[in-house]
PDB file of C-alpha atoms in Angstrom:
ATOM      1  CA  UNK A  78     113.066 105.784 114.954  1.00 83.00           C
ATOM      2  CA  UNK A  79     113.934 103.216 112.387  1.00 89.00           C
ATOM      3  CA  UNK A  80     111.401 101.565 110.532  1.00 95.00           C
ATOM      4  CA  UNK A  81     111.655  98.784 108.104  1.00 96.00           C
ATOM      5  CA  UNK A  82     109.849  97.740 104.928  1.00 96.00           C
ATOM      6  CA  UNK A  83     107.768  94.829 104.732  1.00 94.00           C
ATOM      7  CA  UNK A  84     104.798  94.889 101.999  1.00 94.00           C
ATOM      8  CA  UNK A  85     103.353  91.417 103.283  1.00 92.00           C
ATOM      9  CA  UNK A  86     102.488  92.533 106.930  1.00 94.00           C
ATOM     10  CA  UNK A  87      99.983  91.849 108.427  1.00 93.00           C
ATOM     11  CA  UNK A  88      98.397  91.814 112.458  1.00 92.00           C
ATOM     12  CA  UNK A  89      99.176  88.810 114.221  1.00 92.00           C
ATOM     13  CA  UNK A  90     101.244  86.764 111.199  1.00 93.00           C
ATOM     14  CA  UNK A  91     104.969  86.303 110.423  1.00 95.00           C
ATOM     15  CA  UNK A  92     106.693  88.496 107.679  1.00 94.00           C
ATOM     16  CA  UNK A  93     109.937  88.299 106.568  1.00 95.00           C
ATOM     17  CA  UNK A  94     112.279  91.044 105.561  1.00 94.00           C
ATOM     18  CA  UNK A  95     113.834  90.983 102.643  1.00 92.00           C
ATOM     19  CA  UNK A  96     117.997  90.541 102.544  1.00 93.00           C
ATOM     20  CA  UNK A  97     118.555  94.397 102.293  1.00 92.00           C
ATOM     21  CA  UNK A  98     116.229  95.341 105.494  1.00 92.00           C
ATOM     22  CA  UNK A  99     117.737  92.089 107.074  1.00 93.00           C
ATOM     23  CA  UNK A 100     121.212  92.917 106.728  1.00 91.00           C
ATOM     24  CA  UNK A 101     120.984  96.322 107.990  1.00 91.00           C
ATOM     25  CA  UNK A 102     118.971  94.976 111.406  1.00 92.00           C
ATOM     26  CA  UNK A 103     121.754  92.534 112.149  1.00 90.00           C
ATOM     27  CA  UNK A 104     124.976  93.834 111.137  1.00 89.00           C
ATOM     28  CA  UNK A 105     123.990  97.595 111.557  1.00 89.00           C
ATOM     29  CA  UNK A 106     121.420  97.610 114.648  1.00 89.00           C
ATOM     30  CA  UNK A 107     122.475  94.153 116.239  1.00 91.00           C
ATOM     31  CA  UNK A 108     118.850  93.640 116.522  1.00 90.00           C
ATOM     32  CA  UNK A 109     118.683  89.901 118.470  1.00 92.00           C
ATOM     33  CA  UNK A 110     115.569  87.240 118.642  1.00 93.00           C
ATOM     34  CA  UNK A 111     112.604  88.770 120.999  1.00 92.00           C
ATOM     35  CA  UNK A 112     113.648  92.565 120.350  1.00 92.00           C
ATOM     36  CA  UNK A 113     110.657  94.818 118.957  1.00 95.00           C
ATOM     37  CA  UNK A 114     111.179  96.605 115.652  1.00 94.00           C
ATOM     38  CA  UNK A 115     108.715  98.797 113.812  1.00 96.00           C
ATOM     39  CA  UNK A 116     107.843  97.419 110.243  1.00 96.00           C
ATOM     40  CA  UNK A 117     105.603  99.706 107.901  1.00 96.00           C
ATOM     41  CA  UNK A 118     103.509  97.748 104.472  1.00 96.00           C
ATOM     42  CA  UNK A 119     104.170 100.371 102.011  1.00 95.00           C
ATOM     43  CA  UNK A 120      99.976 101.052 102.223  1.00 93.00           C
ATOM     44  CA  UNK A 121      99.842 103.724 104.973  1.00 93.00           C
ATOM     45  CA  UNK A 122     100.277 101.104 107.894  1.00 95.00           C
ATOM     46  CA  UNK A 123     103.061 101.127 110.514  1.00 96.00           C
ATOM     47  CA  UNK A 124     102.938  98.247 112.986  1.00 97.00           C
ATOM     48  CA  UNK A 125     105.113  97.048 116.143  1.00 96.00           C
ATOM     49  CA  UNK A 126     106.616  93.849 115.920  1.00 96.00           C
ATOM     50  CA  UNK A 127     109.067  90.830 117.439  1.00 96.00           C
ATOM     51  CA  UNK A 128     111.914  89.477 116.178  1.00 96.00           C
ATOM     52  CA  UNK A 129     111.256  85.441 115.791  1.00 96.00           C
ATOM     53  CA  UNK A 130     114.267  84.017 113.798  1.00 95.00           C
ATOM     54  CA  UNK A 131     117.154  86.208 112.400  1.00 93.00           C
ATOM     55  CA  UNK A 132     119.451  84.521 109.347  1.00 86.00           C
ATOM     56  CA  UNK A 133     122.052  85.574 107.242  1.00 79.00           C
ATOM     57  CA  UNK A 134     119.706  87.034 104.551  1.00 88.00           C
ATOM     58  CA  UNK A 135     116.329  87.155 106.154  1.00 92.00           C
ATOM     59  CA  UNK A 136     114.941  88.125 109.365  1.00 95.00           C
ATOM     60  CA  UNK A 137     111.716  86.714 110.775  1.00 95.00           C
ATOM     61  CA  UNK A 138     109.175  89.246 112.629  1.00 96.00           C
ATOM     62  CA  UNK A 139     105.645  88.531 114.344  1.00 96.00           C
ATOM     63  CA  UNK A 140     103.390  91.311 113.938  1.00 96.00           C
ATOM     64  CA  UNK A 141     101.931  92.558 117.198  1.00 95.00           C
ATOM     65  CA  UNK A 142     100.376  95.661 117.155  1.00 95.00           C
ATOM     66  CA  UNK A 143      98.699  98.240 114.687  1.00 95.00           C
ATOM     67  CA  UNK A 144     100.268 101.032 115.551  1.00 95.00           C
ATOM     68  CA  UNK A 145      99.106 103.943 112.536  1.00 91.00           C
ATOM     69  CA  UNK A 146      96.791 102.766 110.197  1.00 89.00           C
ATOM     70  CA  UNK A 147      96.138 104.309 106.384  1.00 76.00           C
ATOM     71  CA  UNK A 148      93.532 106.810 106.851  1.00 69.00           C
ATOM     72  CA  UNK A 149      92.204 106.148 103.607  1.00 61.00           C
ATOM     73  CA  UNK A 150      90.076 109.059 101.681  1.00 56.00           C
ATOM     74  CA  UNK A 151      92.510 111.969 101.115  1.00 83.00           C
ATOM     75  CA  UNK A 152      93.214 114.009  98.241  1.00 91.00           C
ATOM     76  CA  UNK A 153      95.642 112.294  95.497  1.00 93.00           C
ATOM     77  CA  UNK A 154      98.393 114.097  93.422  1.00 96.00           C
ATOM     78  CA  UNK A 155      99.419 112.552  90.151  1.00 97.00           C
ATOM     79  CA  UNK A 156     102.251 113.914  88.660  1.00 98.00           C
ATOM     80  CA  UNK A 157     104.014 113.229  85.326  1.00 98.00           C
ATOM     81  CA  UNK A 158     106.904 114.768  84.806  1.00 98.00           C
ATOM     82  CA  UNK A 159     109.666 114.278  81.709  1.00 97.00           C
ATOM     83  CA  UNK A 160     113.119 113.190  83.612  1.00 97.00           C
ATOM     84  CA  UNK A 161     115.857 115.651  82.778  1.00 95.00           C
ATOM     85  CA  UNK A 162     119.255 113.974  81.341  1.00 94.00           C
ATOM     86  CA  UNK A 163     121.054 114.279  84.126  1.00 96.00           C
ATOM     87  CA  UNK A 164     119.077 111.777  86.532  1.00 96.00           C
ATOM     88  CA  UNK A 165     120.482 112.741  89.416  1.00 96.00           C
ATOM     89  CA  UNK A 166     118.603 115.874  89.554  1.00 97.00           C
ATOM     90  CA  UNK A 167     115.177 113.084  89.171  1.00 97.00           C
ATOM     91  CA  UNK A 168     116.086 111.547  92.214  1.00 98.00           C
ATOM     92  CA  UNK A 169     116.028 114.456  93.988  1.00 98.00           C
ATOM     93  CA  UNK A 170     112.673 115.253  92.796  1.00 98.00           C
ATOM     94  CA  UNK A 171     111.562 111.671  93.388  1.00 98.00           C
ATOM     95  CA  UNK A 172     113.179 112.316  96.830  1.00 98.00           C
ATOM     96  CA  UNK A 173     111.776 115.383  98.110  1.00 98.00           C
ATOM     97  CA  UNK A 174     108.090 114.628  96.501  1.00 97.00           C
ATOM     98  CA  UNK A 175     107.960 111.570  98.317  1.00 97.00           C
ATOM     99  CA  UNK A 176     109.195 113.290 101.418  1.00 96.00           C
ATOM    100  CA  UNK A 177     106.519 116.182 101.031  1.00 95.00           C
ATOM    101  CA  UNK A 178     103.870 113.971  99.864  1.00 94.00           C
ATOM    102  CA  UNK A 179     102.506 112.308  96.616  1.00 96.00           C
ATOM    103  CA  UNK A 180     100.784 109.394  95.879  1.00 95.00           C
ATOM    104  CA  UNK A 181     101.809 108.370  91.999  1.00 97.00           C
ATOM    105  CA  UNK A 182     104.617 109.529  89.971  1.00 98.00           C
ATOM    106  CA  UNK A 183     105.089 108.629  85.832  1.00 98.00           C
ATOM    107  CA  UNK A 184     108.258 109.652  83.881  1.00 97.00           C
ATOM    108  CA  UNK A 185     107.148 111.186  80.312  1.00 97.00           C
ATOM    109  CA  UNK A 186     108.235 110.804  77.010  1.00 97.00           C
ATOM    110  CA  UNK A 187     107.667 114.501  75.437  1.00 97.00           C
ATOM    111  CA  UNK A 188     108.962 115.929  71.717  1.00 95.00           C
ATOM    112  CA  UNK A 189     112.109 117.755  73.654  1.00 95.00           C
ATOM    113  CA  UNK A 190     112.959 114.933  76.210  1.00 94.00           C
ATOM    114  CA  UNK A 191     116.572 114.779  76.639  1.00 91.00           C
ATOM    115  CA  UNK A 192     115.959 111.477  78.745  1.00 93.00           C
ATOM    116  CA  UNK A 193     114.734 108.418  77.158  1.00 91.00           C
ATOM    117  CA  UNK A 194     114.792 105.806  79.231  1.00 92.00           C
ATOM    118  CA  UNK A 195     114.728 104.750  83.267  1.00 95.00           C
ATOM    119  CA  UNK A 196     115.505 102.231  85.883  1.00 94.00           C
ATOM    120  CA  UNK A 197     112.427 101.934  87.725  1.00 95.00           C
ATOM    121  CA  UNK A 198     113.809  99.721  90.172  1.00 94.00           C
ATOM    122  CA  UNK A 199     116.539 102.516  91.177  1.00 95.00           C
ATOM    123  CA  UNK A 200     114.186 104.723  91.800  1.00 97.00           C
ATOM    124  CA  UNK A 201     112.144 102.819  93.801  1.00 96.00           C
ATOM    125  CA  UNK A 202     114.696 102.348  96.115  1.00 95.00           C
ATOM    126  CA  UNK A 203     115.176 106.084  96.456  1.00 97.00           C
ATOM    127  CA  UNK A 204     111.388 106.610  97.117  1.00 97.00           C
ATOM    128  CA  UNK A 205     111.477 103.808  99.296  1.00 96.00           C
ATOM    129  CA  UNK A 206     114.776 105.485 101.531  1.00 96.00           C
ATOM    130  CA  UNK A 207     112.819 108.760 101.636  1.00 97.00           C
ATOM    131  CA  UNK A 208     109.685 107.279 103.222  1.00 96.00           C
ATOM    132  CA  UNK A 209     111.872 105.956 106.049  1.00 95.00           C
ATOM    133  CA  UNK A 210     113.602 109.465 106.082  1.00 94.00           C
ATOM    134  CA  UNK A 211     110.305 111.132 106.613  1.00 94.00           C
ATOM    135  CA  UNK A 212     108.439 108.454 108.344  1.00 93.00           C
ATOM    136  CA  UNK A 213     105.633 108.045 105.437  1.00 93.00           C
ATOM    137  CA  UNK A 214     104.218 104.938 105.727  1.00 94.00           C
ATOM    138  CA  UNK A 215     102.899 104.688 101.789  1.00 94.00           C
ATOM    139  CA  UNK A 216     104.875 104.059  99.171  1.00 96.00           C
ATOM    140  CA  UNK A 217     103.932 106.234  96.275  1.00 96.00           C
ATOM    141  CA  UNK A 218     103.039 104.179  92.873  1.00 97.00           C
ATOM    142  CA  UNK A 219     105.935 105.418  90.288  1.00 97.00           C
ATOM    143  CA  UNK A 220     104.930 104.228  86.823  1.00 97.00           C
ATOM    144  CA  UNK A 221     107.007 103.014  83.636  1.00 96.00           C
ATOM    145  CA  UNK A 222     108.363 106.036  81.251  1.00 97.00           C
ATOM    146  CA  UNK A 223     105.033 106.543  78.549  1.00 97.00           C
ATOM    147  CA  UNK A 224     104.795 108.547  75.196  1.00 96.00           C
ATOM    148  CA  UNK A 225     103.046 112.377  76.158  1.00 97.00           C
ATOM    149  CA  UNK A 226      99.771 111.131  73.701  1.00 94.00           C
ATOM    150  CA  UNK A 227      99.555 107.448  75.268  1.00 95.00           C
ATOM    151  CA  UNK A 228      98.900 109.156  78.756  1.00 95.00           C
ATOM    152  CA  UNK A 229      96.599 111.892  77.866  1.00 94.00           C
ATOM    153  CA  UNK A 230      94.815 109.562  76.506  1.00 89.00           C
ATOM    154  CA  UNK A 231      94.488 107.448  79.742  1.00 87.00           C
ATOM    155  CA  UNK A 232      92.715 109.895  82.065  1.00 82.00           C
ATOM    156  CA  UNK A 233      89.103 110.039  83.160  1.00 74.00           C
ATOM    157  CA  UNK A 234      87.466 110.132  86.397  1.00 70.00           C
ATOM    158  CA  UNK A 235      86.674 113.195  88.426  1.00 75.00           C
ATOM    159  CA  UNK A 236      90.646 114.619  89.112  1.00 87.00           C
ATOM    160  CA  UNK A 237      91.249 117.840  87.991  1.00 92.00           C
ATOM    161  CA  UNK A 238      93.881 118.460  85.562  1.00 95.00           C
ATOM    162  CA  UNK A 239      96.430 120.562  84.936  1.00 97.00           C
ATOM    163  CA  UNK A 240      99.948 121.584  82.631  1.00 97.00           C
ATOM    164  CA  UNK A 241     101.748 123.563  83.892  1.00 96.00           C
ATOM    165  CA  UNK A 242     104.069 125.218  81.291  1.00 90.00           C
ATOM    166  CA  UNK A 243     105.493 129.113  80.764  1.00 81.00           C
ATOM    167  CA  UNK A 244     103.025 131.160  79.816  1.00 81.00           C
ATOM    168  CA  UNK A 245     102.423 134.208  82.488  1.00 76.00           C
ATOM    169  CA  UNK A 246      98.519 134.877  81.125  1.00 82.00           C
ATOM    170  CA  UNK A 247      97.836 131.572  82.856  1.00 88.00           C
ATOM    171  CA  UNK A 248      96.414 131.653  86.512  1.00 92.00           C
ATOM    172  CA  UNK A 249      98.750 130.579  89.130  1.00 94.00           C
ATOM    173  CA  UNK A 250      98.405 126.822  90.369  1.00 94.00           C
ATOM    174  CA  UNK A 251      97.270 128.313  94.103  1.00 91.00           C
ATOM    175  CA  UNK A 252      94.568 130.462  92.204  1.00 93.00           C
ATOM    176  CA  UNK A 253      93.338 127.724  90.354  1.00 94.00           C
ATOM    177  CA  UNK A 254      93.361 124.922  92.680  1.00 94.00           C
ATOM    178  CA  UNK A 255      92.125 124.823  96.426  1.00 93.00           C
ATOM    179  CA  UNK A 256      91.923 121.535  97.938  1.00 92.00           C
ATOM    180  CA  UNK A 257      89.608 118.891  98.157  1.00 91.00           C
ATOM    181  CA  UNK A 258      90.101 116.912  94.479  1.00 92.00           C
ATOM    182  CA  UNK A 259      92.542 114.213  93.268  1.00 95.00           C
ATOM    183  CA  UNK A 260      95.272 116.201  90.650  1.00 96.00           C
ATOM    184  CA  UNK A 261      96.844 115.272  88.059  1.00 96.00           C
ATOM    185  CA  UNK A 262      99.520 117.662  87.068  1.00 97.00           C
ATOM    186  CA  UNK A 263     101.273 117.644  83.487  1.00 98.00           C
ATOM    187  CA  UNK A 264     105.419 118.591  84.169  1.00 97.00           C
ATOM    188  CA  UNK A 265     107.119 119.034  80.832  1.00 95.00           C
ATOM    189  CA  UNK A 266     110.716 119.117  79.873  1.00 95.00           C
ATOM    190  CA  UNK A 267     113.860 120.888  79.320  1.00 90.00           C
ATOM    191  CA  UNK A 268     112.732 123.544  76.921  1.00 89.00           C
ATOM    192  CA  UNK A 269     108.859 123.179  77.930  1.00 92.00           C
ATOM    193  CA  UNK A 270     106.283 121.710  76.109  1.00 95.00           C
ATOM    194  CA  UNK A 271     105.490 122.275  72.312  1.00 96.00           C
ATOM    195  CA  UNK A 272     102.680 124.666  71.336  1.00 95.00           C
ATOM    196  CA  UNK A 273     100.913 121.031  70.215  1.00 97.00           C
ATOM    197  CA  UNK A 274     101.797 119.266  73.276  1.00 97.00           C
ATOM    198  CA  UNK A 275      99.867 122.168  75.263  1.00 96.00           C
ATOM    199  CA  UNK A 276      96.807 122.713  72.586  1.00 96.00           C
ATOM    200  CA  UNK A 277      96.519 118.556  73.210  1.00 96.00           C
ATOM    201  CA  UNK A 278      96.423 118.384  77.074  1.00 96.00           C
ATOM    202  CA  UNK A 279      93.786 121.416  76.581  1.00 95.00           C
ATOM    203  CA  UNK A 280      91.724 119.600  74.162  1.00 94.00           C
ATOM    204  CA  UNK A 281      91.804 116.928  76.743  1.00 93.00           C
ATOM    205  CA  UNK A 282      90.696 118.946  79.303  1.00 93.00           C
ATOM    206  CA  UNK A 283      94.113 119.839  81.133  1.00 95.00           C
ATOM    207  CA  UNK A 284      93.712 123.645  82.661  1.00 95.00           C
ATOM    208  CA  UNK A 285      96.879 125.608  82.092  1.00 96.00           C
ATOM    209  CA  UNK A 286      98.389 126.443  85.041  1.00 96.00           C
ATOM    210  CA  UNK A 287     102.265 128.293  86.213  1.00 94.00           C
ATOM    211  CA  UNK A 288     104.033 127.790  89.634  1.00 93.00           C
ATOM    212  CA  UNK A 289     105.563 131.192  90.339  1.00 86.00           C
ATOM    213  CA  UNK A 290     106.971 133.798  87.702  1.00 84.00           C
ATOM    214  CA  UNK A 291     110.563 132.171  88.080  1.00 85.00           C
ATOM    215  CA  UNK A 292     111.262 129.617  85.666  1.00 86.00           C
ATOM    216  CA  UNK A 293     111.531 127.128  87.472  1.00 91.00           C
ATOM    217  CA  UNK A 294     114.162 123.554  86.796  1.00 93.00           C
ATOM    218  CA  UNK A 295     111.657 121.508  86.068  1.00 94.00           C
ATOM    219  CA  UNK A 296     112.427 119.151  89.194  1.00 96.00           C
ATOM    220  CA  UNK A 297     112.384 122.343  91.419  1.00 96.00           C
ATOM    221  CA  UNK A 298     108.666 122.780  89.466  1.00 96.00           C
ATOM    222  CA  UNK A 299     107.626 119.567  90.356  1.00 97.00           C
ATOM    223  CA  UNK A 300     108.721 120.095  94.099  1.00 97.00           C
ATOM    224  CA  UNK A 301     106.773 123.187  94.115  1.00 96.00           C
ATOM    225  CA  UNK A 302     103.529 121.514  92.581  1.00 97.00           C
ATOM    226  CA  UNK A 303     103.920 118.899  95.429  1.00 97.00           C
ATOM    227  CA  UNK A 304     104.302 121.043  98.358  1.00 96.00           C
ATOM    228  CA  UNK A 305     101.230 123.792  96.888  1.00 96.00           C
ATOM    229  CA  UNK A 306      98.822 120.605  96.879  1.00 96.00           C
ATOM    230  CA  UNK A 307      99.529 119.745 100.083  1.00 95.00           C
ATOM    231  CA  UNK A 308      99.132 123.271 101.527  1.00 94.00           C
ATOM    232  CA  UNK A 309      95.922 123.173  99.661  1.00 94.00           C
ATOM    233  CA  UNK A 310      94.608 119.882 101.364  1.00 92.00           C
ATOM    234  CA  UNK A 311      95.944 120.820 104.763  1.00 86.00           C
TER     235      UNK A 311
END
């Protein structure tokens, strides 16, 4: 099943694909005018559509039917996570967390980062490739690269929250967490966290959690923290 992106859709009006999604419906699929296509908004929606005008760099669709809508109302996972320097290994974790499930990733600037800066937008592609792998019709929020203080700083509301980090008198992330509550899960570095990066996030609230007694790559932790929430919340 192919599916292609369009954030403006909506039932009954025209969207156009962008030149990328175009391109690949013409040249690729040798989709013609009046064939259906399936075109998702990046907000949980996936909807049937017709083909009304194709052109070099855009392709016109009518959408015609609602076909799965966002059910709206489930559990949230937050998690920030510093990037490792080799940023091939983060888009693998971007990858497989979109694949799995998340709903709002941001890159962190800790003491030991190794990686300092980001291209959102090539990221964003990669999420956006793994929810048509996996047929996920929202688009998880991925947030610019912020200091370690600037976000602690920024949470309130009723998620729990957690840091995960390697200390084995800490309760295990299944022991401390069991479904039904948004999360918000701190991911540190190369090297861990610093003893004052950890005694901040508790002072904030943050419950110190591990994920396993391996120590873990931290993109292979933040895989693990996805796929343990969603057990949780199935």
């Amino acid at each position: 099943m192919n599916v292609f992106y369009c954030p403006d859709a909506m039932l009954n009006e025209l969207c156009v694909l962008d030149e990328t999604e175009s391109k690949h419906i013409v040249s690729v699929l040798r989709k013609r005018e009046g064939e259906e296509l399936f075109v998702f908004d990046g907000k949980g929606n996936l909807f049937d559509a017709r083909i009304i005008s194709v052109g070099k760099k855009e392709v016109t669709v009518r959408v015609a039917k609602l076909l799965e809508a966002d059910a709206g109302n489930k559990s949230s996972l937050h998690i920030a996570i510093a990037p490792p320097k080799n940023i091939e290994r983060f888009e693998w974790f971007i990858e497989k967390a979109t694949e799995i499930g998340i709903s709002q990733i941001t890159p962190l600037l800790c003491t030991r980062s190794e990686r300092r800066e980001l291209r959102i937008d090539r990221l964003q592609r990669v999420m956006l490739s793994a929810c048509k792998q996996s047929l996920k019709y929202q688009i998880p929020v991925l947030n610019e690269m912020i200091k370690y203080d600037e976000l602690l700083r920024s949470f309130n509301g009723e998620s729990r929250k957690f840091i995960a980090h390697l200390d084995e008198k800490s309760l295990h992330f299944k022991q401390a967490y069991h479904g039904g509550f948004d999360v918000v899960m701190l991911i540190g570095p190369e090297g861990d966290f610093t003893p004052e990066e950890i005694a901040l996030a508790v002072q904030r609230e943050f419950e110190p959690v591990i994920l396993g007694k391996s120590r873990l790559r931290l993109e292979t932790a933040g895989v693990y923290a996805a796929a343990a929430f969603n057990m949780a919340n199935e």
